[in-house]
Short mmCIF file of C-alpha atoms in Angstrom, two decimals:
data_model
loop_
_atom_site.label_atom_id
_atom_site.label_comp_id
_atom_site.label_asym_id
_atom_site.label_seq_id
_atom_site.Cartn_x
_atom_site.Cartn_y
_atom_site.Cartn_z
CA UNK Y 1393 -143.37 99.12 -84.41
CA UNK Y 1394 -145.25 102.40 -83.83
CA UNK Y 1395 -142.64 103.51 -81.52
CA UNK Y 1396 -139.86 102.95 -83.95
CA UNK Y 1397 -141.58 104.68 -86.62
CA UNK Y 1398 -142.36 107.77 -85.21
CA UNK Y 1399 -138.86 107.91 -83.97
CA UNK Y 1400 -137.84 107.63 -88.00
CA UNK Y 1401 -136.49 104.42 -87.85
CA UNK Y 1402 -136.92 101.33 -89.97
CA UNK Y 1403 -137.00 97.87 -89.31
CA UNK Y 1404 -134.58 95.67 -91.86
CA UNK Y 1405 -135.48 91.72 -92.03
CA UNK Y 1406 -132.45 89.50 -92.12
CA UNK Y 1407 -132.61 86.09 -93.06
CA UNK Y 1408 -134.98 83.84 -91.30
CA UNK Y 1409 -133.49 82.01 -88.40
CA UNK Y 1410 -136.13 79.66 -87.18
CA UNK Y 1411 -135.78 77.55 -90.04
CA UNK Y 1412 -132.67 76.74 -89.03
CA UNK Y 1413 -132.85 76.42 -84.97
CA UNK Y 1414 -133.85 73.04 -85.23
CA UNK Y 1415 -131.49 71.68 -88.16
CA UNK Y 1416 -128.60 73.36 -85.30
CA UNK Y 1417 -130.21 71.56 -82.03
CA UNK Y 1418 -130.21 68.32 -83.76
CA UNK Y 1419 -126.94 68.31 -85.40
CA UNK Y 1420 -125.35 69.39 -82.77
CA UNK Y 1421 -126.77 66.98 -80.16
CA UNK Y 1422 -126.37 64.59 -82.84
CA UNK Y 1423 -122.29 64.43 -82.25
CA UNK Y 1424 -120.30 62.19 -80.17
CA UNK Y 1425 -119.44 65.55 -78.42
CA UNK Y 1426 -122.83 67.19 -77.55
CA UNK Y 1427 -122.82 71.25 -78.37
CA UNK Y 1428 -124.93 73.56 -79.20
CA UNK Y 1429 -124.16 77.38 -80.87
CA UNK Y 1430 -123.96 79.73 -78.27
CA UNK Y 1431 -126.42 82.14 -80.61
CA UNK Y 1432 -129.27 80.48 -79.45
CA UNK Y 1433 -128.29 81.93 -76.12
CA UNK Y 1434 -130.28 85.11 -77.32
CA UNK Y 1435 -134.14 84.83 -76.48
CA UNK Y 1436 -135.91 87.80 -75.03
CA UNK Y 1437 -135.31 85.26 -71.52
CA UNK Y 1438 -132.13 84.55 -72.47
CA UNK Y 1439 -131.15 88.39 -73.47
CA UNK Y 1440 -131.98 89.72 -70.30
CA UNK Y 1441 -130.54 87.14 -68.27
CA UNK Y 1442 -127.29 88.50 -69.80
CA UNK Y 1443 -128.10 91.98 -69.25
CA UNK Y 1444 -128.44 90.83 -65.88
CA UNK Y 1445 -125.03 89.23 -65.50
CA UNK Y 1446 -123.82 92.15 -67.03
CA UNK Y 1447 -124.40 93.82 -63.24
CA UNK Y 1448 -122.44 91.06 -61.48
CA UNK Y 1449 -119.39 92.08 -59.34
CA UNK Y 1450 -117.75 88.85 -60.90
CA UNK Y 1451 -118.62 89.76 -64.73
CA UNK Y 1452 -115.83 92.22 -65.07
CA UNK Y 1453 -115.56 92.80 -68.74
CA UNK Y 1454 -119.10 95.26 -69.02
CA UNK Y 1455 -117.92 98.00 -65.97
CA UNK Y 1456 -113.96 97.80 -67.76
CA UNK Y 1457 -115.25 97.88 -71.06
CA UNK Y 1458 -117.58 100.36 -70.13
CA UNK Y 1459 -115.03 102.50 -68.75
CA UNK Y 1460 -112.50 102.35 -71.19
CA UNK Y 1461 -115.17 103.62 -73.83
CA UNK Y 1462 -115.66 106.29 -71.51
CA UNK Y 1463 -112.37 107.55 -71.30
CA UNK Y 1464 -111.61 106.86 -75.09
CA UNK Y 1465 -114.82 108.53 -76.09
CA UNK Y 1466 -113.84 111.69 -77.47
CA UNK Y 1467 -110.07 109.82 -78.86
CA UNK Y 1468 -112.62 107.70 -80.80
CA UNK Y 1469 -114.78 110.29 -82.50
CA UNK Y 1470 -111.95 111.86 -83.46
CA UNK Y 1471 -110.71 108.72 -85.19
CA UNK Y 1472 -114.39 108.22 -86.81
CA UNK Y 1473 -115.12 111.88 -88.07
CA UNK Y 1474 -118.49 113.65 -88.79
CA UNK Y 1475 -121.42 112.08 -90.03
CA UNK Y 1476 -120.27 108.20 -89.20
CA UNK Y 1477 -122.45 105.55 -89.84
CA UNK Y 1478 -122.31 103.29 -87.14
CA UNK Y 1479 -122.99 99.45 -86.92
CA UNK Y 1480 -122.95 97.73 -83.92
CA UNK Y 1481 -123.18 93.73 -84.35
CA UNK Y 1482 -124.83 91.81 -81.69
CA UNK Y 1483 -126.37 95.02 -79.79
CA UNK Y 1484 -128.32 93.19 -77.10
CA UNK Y 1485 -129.75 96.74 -75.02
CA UNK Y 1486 -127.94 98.92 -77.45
CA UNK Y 1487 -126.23 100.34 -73.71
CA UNK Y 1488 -122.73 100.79 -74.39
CA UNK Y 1489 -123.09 102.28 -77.87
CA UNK Y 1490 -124.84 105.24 -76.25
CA UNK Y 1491 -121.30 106.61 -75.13
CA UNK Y 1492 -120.38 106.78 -78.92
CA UNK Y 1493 -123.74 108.17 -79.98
CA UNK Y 1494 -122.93 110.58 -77.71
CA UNK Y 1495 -119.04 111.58 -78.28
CA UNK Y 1496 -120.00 111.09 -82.17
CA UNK Y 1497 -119.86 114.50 -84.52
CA UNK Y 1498 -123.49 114.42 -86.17
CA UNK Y 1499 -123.43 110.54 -86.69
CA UNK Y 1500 -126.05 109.56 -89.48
CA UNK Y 1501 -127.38 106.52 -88.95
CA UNK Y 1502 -127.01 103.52 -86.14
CA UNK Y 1503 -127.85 100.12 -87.57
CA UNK Y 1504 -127.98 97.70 -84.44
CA UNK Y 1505 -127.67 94.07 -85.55
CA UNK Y 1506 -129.24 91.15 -83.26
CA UNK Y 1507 -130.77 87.52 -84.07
CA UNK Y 1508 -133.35 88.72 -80.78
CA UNK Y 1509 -135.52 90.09 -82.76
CA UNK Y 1510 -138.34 91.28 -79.97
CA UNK Y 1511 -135.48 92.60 -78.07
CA UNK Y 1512 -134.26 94.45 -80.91
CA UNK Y 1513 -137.27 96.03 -81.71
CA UNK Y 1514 -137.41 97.20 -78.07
CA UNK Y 1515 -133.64 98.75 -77.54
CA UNK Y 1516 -133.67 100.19 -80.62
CA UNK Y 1517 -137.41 101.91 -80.20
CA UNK Y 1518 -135.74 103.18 -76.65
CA UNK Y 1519 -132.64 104.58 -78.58
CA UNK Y 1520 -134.40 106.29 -81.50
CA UNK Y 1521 -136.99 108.29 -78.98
CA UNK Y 1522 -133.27 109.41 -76.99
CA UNK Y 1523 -131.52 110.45 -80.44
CA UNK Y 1524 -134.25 111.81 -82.68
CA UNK Y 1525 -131.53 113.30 -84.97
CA UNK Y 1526 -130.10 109.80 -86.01
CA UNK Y 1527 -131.47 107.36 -88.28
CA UNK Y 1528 -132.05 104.09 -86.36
CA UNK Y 1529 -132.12 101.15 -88.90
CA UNK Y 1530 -132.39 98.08 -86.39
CA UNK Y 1531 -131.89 94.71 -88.59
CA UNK Y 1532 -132.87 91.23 -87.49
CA UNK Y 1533 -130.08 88.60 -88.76
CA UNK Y 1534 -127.98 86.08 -87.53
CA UNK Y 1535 -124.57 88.77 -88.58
CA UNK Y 1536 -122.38 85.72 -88.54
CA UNK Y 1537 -124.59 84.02 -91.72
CA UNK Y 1538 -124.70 87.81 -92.96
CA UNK Y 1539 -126.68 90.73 -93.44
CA UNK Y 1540 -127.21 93.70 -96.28
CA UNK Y 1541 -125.97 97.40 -94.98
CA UNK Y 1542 -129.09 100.22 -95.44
CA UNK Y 1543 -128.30 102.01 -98.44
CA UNK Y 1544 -126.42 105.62 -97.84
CA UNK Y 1545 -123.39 103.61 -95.65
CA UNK Y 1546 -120.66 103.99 -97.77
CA UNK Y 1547 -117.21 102.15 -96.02
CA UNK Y 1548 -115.20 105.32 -95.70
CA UNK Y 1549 -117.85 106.15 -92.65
CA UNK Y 1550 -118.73 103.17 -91.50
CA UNK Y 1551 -117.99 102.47 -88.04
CA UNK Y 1552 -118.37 98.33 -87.20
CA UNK Y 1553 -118.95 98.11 -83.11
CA UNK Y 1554 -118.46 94.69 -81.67
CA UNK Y 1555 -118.15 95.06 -78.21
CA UNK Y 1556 -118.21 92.86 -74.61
CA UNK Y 1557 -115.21 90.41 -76.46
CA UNK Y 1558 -117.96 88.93 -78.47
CA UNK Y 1559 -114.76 87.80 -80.89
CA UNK Y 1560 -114.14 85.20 -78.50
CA UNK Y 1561 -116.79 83.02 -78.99
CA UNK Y 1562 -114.88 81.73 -82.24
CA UNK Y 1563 -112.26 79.47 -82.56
CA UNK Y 1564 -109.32 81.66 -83.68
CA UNK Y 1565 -109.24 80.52 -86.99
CA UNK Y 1566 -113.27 80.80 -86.99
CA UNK Y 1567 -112.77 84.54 -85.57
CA UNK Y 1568 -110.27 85.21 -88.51
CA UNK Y 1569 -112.99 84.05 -91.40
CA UNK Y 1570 -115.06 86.29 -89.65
CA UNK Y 1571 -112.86 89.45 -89.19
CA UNK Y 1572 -112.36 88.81 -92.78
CA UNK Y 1573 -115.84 88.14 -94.13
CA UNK Y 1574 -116.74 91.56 -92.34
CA UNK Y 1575 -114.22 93.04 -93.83
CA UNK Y 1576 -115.37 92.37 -96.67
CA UNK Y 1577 -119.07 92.86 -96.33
CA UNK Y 1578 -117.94 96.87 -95.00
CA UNK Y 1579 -115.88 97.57 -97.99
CA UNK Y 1580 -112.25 99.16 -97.86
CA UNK Y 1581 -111.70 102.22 -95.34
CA UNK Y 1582 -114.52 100.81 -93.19
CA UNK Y 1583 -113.68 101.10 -89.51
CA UNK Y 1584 -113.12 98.78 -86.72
CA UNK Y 1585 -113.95 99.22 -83.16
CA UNK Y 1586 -113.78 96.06 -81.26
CA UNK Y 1587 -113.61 94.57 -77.11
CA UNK Y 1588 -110.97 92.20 -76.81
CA UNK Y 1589 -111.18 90.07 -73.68
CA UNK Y 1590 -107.30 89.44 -72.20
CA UNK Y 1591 -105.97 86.36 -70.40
CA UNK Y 1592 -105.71 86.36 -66.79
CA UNK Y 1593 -105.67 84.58 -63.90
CA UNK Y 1594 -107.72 81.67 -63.94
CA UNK Y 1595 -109.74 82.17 -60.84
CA UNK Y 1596 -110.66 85.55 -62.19
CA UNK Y 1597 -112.29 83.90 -65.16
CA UNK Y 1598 -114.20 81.11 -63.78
CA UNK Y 1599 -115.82 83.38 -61.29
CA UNK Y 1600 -116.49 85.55 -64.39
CA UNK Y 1601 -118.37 82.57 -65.77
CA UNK Y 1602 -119.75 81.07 -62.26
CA UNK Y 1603 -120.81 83.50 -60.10
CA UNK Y 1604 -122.54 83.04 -56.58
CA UNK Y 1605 -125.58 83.93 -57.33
CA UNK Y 1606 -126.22 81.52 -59.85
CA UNK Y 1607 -127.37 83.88 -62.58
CA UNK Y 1608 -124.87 82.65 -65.15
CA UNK Y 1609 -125.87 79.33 -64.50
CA UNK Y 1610 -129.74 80.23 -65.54
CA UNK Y 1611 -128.60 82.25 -68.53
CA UNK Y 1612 -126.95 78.54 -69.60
CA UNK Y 1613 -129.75 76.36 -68.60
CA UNK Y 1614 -132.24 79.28 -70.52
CA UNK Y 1615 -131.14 77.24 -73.82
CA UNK Y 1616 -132.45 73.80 -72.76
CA UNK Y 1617 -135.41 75.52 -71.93
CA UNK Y 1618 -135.97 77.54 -75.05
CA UNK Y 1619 -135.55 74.29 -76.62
CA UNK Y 1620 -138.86 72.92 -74.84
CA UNK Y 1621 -140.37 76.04 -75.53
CA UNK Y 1622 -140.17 76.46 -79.03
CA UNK Y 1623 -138.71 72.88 -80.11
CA UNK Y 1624 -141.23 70.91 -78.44
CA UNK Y 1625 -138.44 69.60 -76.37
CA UNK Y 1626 -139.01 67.40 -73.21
CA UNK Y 1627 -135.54 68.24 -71.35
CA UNK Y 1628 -135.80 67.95 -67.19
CA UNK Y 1629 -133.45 71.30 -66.41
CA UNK Y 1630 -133.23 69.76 -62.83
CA UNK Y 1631 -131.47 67.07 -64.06
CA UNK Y 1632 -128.55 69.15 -65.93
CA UNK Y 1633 -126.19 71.67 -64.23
CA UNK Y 1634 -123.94 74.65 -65.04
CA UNK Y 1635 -120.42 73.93 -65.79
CA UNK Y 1636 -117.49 76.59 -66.36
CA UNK Y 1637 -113.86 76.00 -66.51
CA UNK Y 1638 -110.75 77.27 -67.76
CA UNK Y 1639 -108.30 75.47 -70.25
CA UNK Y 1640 -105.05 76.94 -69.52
CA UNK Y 1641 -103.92 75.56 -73.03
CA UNK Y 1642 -106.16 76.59 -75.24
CA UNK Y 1643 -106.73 79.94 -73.82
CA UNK Y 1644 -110.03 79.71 -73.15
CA UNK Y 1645 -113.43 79.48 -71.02
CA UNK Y 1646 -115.67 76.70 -71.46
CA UNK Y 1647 -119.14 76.77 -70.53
CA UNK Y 1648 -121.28 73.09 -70.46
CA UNK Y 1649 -124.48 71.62 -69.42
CA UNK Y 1650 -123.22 68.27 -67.61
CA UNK Y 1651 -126.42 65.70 -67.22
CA UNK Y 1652 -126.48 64.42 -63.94
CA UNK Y 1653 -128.13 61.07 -64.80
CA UNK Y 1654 -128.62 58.34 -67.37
CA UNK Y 1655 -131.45 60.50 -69.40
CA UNK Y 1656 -132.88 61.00 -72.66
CA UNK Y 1657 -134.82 63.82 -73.60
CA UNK Y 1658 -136.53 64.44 -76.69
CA UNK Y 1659 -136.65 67.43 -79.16
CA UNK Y 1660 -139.49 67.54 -82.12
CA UNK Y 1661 -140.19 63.89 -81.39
CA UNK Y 1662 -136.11 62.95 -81.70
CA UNK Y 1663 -134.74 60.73 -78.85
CA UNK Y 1664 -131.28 62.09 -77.45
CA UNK Y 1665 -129.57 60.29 -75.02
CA UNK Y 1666 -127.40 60.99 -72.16
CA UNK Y 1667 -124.69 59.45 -69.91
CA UNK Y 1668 -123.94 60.45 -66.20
CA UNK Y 1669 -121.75 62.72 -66.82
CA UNK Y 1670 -121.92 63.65 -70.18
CA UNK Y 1671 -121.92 67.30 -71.40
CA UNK Y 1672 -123.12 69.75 -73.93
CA UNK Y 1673 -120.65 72.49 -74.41
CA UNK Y 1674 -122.68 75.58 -74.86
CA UNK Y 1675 -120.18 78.33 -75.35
CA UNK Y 1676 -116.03 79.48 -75.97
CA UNK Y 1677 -114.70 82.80 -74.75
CA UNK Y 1678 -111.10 82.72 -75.91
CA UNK Y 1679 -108.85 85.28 -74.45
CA UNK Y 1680 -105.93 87.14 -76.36
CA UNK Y 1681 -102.84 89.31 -75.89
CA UNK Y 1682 -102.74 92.73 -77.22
CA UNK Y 1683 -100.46 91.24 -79.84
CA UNK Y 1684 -101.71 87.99 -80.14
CA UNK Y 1685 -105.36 90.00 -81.51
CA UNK Y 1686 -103.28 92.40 -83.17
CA UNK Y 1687 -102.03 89.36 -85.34
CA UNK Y 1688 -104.59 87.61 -86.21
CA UNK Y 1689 -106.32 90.93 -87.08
CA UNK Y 1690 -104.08 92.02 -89.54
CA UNK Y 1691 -104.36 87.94 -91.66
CA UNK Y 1692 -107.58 89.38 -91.80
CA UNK Y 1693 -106.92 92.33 -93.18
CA UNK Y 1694 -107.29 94.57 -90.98
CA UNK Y 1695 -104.78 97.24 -89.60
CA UNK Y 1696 -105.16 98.48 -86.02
CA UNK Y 1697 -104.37 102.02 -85.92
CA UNK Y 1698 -104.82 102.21 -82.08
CA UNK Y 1699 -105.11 99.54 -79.02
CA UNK Y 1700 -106.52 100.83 -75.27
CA UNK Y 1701 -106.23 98.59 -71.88
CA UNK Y 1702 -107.37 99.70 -68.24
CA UNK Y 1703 -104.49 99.90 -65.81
CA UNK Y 1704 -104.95 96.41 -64.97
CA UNK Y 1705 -104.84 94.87 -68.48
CA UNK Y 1706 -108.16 92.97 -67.93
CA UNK Y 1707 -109.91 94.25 -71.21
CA UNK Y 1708 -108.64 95.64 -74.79
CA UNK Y 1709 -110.41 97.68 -77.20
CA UNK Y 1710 -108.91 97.87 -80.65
CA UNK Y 1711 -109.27 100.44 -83.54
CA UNK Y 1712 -108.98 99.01 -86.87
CA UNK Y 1713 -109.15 99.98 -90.50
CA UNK Y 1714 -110.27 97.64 -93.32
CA UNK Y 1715 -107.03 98.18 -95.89
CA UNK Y 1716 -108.28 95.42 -98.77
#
């Protein structure tokens, strides 16, 4: 915390979330179909096990994403003006955001949201010692259950960041609630810049979400793990296995734990039992057209004033403008 303080920033407490971890690992274990929220992903293991995949030659969105951002940069600032306020939900290593922070005119404050809070505290220590001249408010919350701005963002320059297609995680209808809710949480004339994974050729998804090295696969098994960790849970990770696949209907990645044998494991003392076979389904990426996001965007009210792909129309970044 000294780090963060000398570098002027302040830490903001969002709601509690490990009241709730266990209420989420039992209720979702609980159903017919096993799943558990992909949030819990996000342990200090579990958060740098995705920065790692980030590095992959298979994980394409991060170096497209990365790139477009690069050579929208300056287009961007431009659209957010001086003095922005900028927000960046689910900030991980607060890595990307550092190409706005640095294309920005004399942004004001940064206010990096994450439910890791250690890992938080960490990026956003790193980031306020690089950018003395901004206020770094880092705020520990779960953004999906919600979370209070720091005072002095007013809507007109706030700037919302959700990058690495983040959006996709929700069930369309789930990611238009939540478009909306934010919408409403920013206030009218708040700004919109969001990573909007595209559809593709299967193969060049499932290698996305399988790669050789087996890194994705660890970064999936991390959550059985940080459920004997911290849940008292008694699951045998050699005895589950890493499962990603493509539905070609839905539009959409699925990731799974399969058990590979009659088991039960326990968590806080509960019995949960499992088939050969069986599966816990750990995490959706959905994938969108242009058009398709530009839709359901708008129910939400929001109006996208610009859209940017790479030549190859792997990756989208949208900016929007709250309008209600």
């Amino acid at each position: 915390m000294t780090a963060i303080s000398a570098a002027r920033a302040h830490l903001a407490q969002g709601p509690a979330q490990d009241d709730v971890f266990l209420s989420d690992v039992l209720e979702g274990l609980s159903r017919p179909d096993k799943s558990l929220p992909c949030k819990y992903f996000y342990d200090a293991e579990g958060s740098a096990l995705f920065d790692a995949i980030c590095t992959l030659d298979e994980y394409y969105p991060t170096r497209t994403e990365t790139a477009l951002l690069q050579a929208r940069a300056d287009e961007i600032a431009g659209l957010a003006g001086r003095g922005a306020t900028l927000v960046e939900l689910g900030s991980g290593s607060s890595v990307k955001v550092r190409i706005l922070l640095d294309a920005l005119d004399a942004p004001a404050m940064y206010v990096p949201v994450d439910i890791s809070r250690d890992h938080l505290i960490a990026a956003a220590a790193r980031l306020a010692g690089d950018y003395p001249a901004v206020t770094v408010v880092p705020v520990a919350a779960d953004y999906v259950r919600g979370f209070a701005l720091p005072r002095g963002a007013a809507p007109e320059r706030t700037m919302a960041f959700f990058p690495g297609s983040t959006i996709g995680n929700f069930r369309p209808a789930e990611a238009m609630t939540f478009l909306d809710t934010l919408g409403r949480r920013l206030g009218a004339g708040a700004r919109l810049l969001i990573g909007v994974d595209l559809r593709k050729d299967p193969a060049v998804l499932e290698a996305a979400y399988d790669d050789a090295r087996g890194v994705t696969a660890a970064f999936n098994m991390n959550l059985l793990a940080r459920i004997n960790r911290e849940l008292d849970g008694t699951f045998d990770l050699d005895r589950f296995a890493h499962m990603a696949r493509y539905d070609t209907a839905r539009g959409r990645i699925e990731m799974h734990l399969r058990s590979l044998d009659d088991q039960t494991a326990h968590v806080a003392g509960h019995p949960i039992r499992f088939a050969r076979g069986e599966t816990i389904h750990t995490e959706n990426s959905y994938k969108y057209s242009v058009s398709g996001f530009r839709r359901l965007a708008a129910r939400a009210g929001w109006r996208t004033e610009r859209s940017w792909t790479d030549e190859n129309r792997l990756f989208s970044l949208h900016w929007m403008v709250r309008h209600g």
